[in-house]
XYZ file of C-alpha atoms in Angstrom:
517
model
C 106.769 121.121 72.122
C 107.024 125.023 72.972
C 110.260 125.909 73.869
C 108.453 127.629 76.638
C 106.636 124.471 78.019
C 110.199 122.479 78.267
C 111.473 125.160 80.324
C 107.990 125.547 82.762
C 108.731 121.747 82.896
C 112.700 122.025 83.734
C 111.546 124.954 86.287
C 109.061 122.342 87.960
C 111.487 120.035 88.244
C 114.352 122.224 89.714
C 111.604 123.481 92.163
C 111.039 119.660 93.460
C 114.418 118.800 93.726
C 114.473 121.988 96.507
C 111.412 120.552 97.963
C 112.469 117.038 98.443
C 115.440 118.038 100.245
C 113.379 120.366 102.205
C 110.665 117.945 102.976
C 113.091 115.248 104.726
C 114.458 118.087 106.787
C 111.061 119.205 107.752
C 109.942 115.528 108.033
C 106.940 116.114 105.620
C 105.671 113.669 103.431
C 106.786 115.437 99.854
C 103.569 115.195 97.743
C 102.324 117.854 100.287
C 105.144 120.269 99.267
C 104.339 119.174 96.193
C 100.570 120.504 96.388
C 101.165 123.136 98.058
C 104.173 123.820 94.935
C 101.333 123.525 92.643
C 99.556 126.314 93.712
C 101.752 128.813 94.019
C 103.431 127.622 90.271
C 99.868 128.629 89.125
C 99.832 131.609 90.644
C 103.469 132.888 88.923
C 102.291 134.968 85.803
C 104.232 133.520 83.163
C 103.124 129.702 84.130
C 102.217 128.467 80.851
C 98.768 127.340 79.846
C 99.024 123.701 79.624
C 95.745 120.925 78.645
C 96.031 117.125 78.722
C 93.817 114.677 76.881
C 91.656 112.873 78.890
C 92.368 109.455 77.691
C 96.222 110.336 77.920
C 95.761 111.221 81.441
C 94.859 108.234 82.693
C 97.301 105.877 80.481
C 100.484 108.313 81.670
C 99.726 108.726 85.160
C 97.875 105.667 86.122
C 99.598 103.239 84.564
C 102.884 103.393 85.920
C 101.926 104.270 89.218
C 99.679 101.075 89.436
C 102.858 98.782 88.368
C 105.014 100.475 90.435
C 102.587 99.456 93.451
C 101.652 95.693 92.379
C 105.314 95.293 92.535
C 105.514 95.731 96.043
C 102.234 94.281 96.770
C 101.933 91.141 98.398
C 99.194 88.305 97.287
C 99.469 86.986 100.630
C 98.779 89.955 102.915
C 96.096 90.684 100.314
C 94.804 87.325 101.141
C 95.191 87.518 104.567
C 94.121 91.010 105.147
C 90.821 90.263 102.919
C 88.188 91.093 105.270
C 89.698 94.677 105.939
C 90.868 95.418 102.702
C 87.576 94.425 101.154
C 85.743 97.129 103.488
C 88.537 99.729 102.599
C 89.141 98.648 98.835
C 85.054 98.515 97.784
C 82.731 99.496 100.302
C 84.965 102.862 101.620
C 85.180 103.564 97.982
C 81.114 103.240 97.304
C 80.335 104.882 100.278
C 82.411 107.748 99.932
C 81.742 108.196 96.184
C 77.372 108.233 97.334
C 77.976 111.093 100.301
C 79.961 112.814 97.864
C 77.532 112.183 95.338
C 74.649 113.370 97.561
C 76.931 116.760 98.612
C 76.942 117.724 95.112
C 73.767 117.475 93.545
C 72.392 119.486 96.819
C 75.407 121.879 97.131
C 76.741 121.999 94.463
C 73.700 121.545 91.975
C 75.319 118.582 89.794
C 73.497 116.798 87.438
C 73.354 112.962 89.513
C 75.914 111.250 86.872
C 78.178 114.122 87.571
C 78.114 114.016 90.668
C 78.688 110.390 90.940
C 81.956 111.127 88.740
C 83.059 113.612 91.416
C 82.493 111.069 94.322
C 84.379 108.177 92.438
C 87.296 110.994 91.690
C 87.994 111.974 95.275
C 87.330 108.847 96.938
C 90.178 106.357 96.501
C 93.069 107.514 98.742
C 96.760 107.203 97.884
C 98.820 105.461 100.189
C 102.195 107.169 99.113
C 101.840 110.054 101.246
C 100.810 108.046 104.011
C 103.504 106.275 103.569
C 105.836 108.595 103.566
C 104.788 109.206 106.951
C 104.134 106.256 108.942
C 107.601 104.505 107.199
C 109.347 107.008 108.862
C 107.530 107.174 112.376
C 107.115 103.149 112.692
C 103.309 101.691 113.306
C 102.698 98.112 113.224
C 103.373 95.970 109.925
C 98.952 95.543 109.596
C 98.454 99.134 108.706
C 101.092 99.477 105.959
C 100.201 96.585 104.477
C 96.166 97.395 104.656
C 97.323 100.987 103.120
C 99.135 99.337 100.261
C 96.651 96.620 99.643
C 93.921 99.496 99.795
C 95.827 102.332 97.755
C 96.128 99.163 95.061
C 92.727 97.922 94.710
C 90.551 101.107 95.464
C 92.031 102.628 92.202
C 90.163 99.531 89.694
C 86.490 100.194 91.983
C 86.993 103.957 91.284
C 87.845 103.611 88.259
C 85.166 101.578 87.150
C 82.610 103.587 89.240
C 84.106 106.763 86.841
C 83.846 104.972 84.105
C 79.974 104.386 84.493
C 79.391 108.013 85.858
C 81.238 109.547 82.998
C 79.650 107.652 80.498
C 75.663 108.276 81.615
C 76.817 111.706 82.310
C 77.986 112.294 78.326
C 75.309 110.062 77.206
C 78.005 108.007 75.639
C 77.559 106.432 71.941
C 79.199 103.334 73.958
C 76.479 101.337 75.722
C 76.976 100.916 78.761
C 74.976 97.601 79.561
C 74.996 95.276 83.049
C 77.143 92.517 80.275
C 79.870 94.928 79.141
C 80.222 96.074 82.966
C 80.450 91.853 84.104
C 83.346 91.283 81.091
C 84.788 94.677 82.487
C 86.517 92.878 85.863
C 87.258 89.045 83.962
C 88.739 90.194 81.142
C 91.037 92.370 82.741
C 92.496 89.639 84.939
C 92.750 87.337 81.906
C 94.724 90.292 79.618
C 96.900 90.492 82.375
C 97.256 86.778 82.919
C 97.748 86.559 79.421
C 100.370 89.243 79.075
C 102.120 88.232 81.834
C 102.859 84.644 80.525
C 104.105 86.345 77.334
C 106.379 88.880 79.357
C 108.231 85.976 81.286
C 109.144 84.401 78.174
C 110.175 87.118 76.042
C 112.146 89.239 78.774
C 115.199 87.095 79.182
C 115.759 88.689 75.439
C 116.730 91.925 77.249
C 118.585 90.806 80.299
C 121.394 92.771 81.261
C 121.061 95.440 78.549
C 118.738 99.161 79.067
C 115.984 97.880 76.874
C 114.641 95.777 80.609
C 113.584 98.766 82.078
C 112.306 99.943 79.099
C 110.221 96.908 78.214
C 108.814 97.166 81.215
C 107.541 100.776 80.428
C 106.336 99.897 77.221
C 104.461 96.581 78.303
C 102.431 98.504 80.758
C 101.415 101.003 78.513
C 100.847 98.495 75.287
C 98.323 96.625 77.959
C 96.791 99.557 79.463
C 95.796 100.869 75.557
C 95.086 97.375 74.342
C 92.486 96.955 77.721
C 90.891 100.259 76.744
C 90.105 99.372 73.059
C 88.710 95.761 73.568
C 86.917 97.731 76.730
C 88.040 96.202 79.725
C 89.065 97.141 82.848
C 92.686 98.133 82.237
C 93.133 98.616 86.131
C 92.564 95.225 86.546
C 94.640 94.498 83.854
C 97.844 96.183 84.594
C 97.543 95.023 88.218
C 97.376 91.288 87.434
C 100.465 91.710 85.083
C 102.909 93.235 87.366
C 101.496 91.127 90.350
C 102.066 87.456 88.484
C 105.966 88.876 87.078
C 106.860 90.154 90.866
C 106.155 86.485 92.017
C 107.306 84.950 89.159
C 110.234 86.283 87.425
C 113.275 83.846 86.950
C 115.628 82.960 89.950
C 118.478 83.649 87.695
C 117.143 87.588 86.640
C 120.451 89.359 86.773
C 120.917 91.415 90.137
C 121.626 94.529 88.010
C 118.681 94.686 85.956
C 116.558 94.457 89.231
C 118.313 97.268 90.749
C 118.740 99.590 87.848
C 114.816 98.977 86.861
C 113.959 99.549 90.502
C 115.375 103.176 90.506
C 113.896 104.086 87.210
C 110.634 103.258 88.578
C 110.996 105.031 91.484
C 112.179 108.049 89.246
C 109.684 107.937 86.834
C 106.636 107.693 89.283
C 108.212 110.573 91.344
C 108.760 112.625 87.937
C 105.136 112.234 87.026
C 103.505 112.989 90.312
C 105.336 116.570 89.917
C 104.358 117.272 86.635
C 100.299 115.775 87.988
C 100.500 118.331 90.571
C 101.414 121.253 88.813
C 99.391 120.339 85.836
C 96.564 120.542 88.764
C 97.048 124.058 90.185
C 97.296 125.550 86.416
C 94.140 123.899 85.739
C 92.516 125.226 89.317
C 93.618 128.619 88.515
C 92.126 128.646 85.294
C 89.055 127.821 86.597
C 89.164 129.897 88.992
C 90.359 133.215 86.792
C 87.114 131.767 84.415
C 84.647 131.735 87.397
C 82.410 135.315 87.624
C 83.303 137.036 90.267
C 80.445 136.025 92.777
C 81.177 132.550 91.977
C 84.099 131.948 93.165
C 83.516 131.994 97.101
C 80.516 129.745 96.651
C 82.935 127.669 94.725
C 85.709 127.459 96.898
C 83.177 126.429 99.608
C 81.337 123.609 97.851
C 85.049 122.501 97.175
C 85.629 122.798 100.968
C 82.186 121.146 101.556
C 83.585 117.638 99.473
C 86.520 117.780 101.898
C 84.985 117.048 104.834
C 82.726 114.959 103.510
C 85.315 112.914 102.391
C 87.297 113.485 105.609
C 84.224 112.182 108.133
C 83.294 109.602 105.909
C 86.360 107.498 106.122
C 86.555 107.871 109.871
C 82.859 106.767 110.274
C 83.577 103.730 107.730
C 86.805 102.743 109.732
C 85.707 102.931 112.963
C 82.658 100.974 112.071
C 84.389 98.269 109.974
C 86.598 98.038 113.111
C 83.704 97.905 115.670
C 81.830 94.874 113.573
C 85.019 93.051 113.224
C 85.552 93.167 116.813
C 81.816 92.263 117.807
C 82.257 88.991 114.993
C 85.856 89.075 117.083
C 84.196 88.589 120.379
C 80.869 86.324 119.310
C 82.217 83.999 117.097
C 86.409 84.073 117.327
C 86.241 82.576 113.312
C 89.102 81.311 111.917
C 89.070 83.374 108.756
C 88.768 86.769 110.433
C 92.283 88.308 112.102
C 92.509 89.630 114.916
C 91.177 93.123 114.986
C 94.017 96.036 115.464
C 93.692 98.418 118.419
C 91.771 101.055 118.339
C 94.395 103.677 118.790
C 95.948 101.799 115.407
C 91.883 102.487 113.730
C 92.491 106.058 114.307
C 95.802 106.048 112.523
C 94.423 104.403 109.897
C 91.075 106.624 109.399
C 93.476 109.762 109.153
C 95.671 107.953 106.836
C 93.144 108.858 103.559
C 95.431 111.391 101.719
C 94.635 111.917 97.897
C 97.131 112.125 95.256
C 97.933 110.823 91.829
C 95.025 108.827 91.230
C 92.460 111.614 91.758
C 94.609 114.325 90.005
C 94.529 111.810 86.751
C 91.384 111.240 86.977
C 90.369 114.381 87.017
C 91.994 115.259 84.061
C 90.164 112.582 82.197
C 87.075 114.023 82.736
C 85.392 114.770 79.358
C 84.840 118.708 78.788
C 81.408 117.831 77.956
C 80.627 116.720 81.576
C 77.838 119.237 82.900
C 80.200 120.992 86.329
C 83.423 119.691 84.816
C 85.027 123.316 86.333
C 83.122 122.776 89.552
C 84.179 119.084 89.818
C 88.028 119.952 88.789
C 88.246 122.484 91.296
C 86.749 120.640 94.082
C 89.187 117.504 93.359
C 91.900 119.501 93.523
C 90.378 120.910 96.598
C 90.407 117.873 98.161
C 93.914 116.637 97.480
C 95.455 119.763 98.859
C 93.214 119.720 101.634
C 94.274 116.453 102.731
C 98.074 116.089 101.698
C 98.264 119.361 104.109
C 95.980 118.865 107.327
C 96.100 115.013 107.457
C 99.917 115.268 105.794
C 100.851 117.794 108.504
C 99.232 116.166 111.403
C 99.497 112.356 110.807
C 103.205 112.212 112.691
C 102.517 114.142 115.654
C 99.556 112.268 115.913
C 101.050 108.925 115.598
C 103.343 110.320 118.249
C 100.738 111.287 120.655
C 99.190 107.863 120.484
C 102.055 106.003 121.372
C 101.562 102.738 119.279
C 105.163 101.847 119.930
C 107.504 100.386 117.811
C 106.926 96.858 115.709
C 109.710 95.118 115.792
C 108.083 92.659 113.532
C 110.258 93.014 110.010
C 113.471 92.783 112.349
C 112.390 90.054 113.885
C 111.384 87.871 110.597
C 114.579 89.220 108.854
C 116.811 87.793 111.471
C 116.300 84.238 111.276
C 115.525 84.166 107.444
C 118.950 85.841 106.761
C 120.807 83.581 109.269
C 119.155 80.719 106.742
C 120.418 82.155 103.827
C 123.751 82.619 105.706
C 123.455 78.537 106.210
C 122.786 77.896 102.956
C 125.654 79.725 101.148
C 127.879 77.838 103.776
C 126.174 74.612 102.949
C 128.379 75.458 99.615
C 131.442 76.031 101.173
C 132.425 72.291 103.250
C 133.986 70.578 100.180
C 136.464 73.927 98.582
C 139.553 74.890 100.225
C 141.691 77.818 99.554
C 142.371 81.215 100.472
C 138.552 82.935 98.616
C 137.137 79.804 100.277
C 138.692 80.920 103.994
C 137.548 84.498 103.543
C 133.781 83.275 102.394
C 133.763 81.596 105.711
C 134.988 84.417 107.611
C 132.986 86.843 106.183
C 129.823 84.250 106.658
C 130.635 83.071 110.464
C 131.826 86.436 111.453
C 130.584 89.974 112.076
C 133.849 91.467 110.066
C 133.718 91.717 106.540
C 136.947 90.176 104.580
C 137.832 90.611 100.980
C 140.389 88.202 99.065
C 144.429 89.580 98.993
C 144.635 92.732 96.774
C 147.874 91.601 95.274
C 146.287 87.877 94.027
C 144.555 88.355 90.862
C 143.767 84.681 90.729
C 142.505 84.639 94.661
C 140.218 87.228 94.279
C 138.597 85.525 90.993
C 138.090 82.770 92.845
C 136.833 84.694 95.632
C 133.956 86.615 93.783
C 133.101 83.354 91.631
C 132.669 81.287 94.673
C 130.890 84.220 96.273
C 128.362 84.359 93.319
C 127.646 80.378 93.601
C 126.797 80.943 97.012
C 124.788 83.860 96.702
C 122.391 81.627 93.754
C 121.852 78.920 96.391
C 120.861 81.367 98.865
C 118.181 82.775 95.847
C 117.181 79.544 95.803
C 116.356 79.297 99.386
C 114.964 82.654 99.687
C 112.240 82.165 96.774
C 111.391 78.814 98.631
C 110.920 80.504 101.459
C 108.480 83.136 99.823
C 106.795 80.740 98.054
C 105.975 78.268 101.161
C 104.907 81.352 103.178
C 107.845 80.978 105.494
C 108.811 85.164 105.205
C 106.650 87.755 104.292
C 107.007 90.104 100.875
C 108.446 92.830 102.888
C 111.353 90.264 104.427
C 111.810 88.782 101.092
C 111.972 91.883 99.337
C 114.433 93.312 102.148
C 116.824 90.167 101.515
C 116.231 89.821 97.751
C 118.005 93.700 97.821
C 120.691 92.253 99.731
C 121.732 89.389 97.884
C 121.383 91.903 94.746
C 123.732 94.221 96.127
C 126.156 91.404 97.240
C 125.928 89.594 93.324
C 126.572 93.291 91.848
C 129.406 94.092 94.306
C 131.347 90.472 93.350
C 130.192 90.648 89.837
C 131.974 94.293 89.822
C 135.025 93.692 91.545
C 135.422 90.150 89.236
C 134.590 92.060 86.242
C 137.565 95.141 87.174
C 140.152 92.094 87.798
C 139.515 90.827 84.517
C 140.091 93.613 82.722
C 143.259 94.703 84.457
C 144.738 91.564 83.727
């Protein structure tokens, strides 16, 4: 590596660090900092020149991003939701990817397979930014859930749609036949079925030692590369590996190793969407430098053109997915369809389409030999600036102006689920006696929290190991509760963090009196 790339890439970084801290006082979601950071990083005139292989794009941006969101993902909002997510997740996706389409073999005079690769490019949204948003301003529990279901499953129909346009467009040696494109979707379930069965058994091996985190790292990549060579959807594959090991890792994972491979994730998936969007504006400025001189307005307004395509066809789709679910609604009240959200909430959600990672990757695995690659690169880019700013900019006051009010939904679930996990420790507590036993109950049964005398060694042993035996019986009661469909993912996860905080804190302080002694 240049020793002038590693420090373009330590200058990028310093730069984000600034604009996180300025984002949360501006109460901005960051990625549109970020984008905005991109540009004017391009613009500086010693910003290196910097190219990315295609098929290392989407293996180092993808990949990780995609785990990092099936863990959080819940099977049974995705189940619940289906009706909803299925109109956002496929048909938004198709939709958006043929008005695109459309836009740029008329405007923009693409060749039909390249245009299709644009469409499927800018189509999928990325719920991050969104997030980043409505977390902070509080809408009801549906929406975040249909974002992250959507921002999830979007990315494999995209994908697959860019696959297909990429490959007419080259005239690939690769067939592409209606067969391979049926195994594309199966097999990439069963490699992550597969894998995942494998991963649970091998990863106790690594408990409470650095290589968990980086198993995990290495397991998503090993399946994304192995899904690409036997040419299945590795989407699909990576998806349907870190779902099945959210739900099913081992009661007794250590506390630590959860925590600790938490905030790598959430490093790692932050580092690489800064290095995506600067990687972005250098290659939007050299296309833009490369462009005659007479091009470049026409250019810049076909890019503008894909923008609000993209922008009015996601309201039109969500305001008519929410208009036929509330005519079914009205007619026929089934028992498989929910009730539909308000239409104040539909609004939210149409202007909740930002672009980010996914589209930046994939446009940087588009093949060179693509007719309009330049054209296509700049108008993705186009698009995700265009949207992190105007719908990144305007989503709060927005969701302020409609006055949705706050759910009190997660507070009200976490309540009574944590008072049961508060039963069940005591449930452990009736037959000990002793001073650690006294101070469980009182910290337990009372709104103080009590700690075990300073000056008793033995005590406070006691203390932290009878602390730890309650703290696996309420695991036990939590993941019953999760698994019965007595709490949703968001309550379990918000406990699950709380018990692992508690087991680290005991754990700790047992671990320091040990060693003193």
């Amino acid at each position: 590596m240049p020793v002038e790339l590693f420090e373009s890439l330590d200058v990028i970084l310093l730069a984000a660090l600034v604009l996180l801290v300025l984002a949360r006082k501006l109460n901005v979601p960051y990625p549109t900092l970020l984008a905005v950071a991109g540009i004017a990083f391009a613009a500086l005139p010693f910003a290196p020149k910097i190219t990315v292989e295609p098929h290392l794009a989407l293996a180092l941006f993808i990949a990780p991003a995609l785990l990092h969101a099936a863990y959080h993902t819940s099977p049974r909002a995705l189940r619940r939701h289906w009706f909803p997510l299925l109109s956002l997740a496929v048909f938004a996706v198709l939709v958006t990817a043929a008005a695109v389409a459309l836009v740029g073999v008329t405007l923009g005079g693409l060749p039909l397979a390249a245009a299709f690769a644009l469409g499927a490019i800018v189509a999928p949204p990325d719920a991050a930014a969104s997030e980043a948003v409505l977390g902070k301003v509080g809408i009801p529990r549906r929406g975040l859930l249909l974002l992250q279901g959507e921002s999830l499953l979007n990315d494999a129909t995209a994908l697959l749609l860019f696959g297909l346009a990429v490959a007419f467009a080259t005239h690939s040696d690769t067939p592409v036949t209606p067969l391979a494109l049926a195994a594309a979707v199966p097999g990439g379930i069963v490699l992550g079925v597969i894998a995942s069965w494998l991963y649970l058994r091998v990863t106790p091996l690594f408990a409470r030692t650095l290589g968990a985190s980086l198993a995990d790292f290495a397991v998503t990549f090993g399946i994304w590369l192995l899904a690409e060579r036997l040419h299945i959807s590795p989407v699909l594959a990576v998806v349907t590996f870190g779902m099945i090991v959210s739900q099913r890792r081992p009661i007794g994972q250590p506390a630590r190793d959860r925590l600790q491979g938490a905030a790598v994730w959430s490093a790692a998936v932050l580092v690489l969407n800064i290095i995506a969007f600067a990687l972005m504006g250098l290659q939007s400025r050299d296309v833009l430098v490369g462009l005659p001189a007479a091009e470049r307005w026409p250019a810049i307004g076909f890019a503008a053109a894909v923008l609000a395509t993209v922008l009015v066809t996601r309201i039109a789709w969500v305001f008519f997915v929410r208009f036929v679910e509330g005519v079914i609604a009205n007619r026929y009240a089934p028992s498989w369809l929910p009730k539909p959200p308000p239409w104040n909430a539909s609004i939210i959600l149409s202007w909740s389409g930002m672009r980010g990672l996914l589209t930046l990757a994939t446009a940087f695995a588009l093949p060179r030999s693509v007719p309009g690659r330049d054209l296509i690169v700049l108008a993705a880019f186009g698009v995700v600036i265009g949207t992190l700013v105007l719908q990144g900019l305007t989503l709060g006051p927005l969701i302020r102006r409609l006055e949705l009010g706050a759910d009190t939904g997660l507070a009200d679930e976490i309540a009574p689920a944590r008072k049961r996990l508060i039963d069940a420790g005591l449930a452990v507590l009736p037959a000990r006696e002793g001073k650690a036993a006294d101070a469980l109950r009182f910290r337990y049964g009372a709104a103080g929290k009590v700690t075990a005398e300073a000056e008793d060694p033995q005590a406070t042993s006691e203390f932290d190991e009878l602390h730890l035996e309650m703290i696996a019986c309420q695991r036990v009661v939590l993941h019953e509760m999760r698994d019965k469909g007595e709490v949703a993912e968001d309550v379990y996860r918000r406990l699950q963090e709380e018990l692992d905080w508690a087991e680290v804190d005991a754990r700790a302080f047992g671990d320091n009196i040990l060693t003193a002694t």
